[in-house]
Short mmCIF file of C-alpha atoms in Angstrom, two decimals:
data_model
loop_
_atom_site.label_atom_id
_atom_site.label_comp_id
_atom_site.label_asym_id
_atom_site.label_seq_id
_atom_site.Cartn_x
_atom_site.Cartn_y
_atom_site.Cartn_z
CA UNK V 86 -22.86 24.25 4.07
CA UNK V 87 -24.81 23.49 1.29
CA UNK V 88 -23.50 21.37 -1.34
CA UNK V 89 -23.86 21.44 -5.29
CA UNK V 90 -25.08 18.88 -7.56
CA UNK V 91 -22.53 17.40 -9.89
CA UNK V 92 -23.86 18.59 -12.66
CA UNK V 93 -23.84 22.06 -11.22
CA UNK V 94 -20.03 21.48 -11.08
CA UNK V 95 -18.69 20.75 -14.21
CA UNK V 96 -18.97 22.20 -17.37
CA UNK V 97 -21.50 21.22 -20.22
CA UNK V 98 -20.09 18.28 -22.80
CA UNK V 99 -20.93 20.16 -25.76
CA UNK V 100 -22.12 23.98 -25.65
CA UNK V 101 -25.69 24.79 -25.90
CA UNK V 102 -24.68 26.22 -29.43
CA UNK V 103 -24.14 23.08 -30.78
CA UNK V 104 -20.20 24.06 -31.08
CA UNK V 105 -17.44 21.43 -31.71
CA UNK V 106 -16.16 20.63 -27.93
CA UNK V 107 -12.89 22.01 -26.40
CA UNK V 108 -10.40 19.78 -25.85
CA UNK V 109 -10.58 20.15 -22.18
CA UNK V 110 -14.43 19.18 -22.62
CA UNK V 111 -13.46 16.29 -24.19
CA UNK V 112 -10.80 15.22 -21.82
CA UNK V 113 -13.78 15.53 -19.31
CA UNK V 114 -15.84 13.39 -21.44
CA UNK V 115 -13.40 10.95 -21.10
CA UNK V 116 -12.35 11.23 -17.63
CA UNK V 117 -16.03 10.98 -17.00
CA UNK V 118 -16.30 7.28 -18.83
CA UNK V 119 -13.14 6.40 -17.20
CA UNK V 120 -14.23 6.93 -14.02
CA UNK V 121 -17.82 5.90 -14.22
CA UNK V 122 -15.71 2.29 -15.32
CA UNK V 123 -14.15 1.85 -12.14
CA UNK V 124 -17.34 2.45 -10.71
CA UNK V 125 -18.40 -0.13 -12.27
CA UNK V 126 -16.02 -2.56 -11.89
CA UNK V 127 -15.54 -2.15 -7.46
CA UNK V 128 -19.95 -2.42 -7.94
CA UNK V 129 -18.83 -6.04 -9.85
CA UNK V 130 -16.50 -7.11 -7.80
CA UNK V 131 -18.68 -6.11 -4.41
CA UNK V 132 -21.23 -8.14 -6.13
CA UNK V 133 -18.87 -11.26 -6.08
CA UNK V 134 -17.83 -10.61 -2.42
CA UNK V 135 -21.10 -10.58 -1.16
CA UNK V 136 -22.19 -13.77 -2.84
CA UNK V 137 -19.27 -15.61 -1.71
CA UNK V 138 -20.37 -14.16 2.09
CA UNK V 139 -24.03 -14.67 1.34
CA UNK V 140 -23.79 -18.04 0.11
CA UNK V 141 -20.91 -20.00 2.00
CA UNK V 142 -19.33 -20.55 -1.14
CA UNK V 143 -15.63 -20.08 -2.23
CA UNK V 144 -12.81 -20.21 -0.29
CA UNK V 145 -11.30 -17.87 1.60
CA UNK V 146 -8.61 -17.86 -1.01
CA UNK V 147 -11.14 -16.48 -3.24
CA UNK V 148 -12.41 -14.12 -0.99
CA UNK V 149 -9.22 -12.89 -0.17
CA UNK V 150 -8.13 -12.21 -3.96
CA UNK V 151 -11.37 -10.19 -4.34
CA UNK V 152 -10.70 -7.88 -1.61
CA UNK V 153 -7.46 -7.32 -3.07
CA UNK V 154 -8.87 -6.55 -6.29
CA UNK V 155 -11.34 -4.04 -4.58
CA UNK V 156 -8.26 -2.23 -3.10
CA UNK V 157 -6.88 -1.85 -6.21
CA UNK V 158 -10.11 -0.57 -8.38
CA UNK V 159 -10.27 1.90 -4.72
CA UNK V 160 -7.19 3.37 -5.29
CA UNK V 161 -7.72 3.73 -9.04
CA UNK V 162 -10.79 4.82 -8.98
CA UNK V 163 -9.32 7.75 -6.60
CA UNK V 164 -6.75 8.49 -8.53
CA UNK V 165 -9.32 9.17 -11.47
CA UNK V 166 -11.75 11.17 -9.56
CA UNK V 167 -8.67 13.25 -8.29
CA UNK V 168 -7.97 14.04 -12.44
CA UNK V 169 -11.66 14.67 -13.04
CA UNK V 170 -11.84 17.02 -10.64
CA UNK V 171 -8.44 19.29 -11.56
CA UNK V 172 -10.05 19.03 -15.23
CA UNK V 173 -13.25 20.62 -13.51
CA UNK V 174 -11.41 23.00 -11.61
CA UNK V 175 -9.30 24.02 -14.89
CA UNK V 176 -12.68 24.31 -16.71
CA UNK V 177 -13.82 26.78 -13.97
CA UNK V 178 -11.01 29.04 -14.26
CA UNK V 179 -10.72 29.09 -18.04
#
């Protein structure tokens, strides 16, 4: 099965007319940011882990409250994919 690009996916930002954006493009926009964060932040807080492993340093303590945190930002950053993509789905069928 071949599989789309992203882009292919969801629906242009802002029309090729230069129109004002629907709200559902908007909420899109934003979904987009908001998920691109958490990105973001489980790449961060991977970083940390991995320096703590690399290095020897920290304590397991610390170690152990950054795999927590990575749990978390996993489950939100799930939970805001899931949105994006029923906002892309709605954009499909409007």
């Amino acid at each position: 099965m071949e599989r789309s690009d992203a882009f292919e996916l969801m629906p242009p930002a802002v029309p090729a007319d230069d129109a004002v954006p629907t709200d559902l493009q908007q909420r899109i926009a934003v979904a987009c940011a908001n998920a691109a964060l958490s990105f973001r932040s489980l790449q961060a807080v991977s970083a940390q882990a991995a320096w703590i492993l690399e290095s020897g340093t920290g304590t397991a303590h610390d170690l152990a409250g950054l795999l927590q945190a990575f749990e978390q930002l996993q489950l939100q950053a799930g939970e805001r994919i899931t949105v994006l993509g029923a906002m892309c789905g709605s954009a499909g069928s409007a």
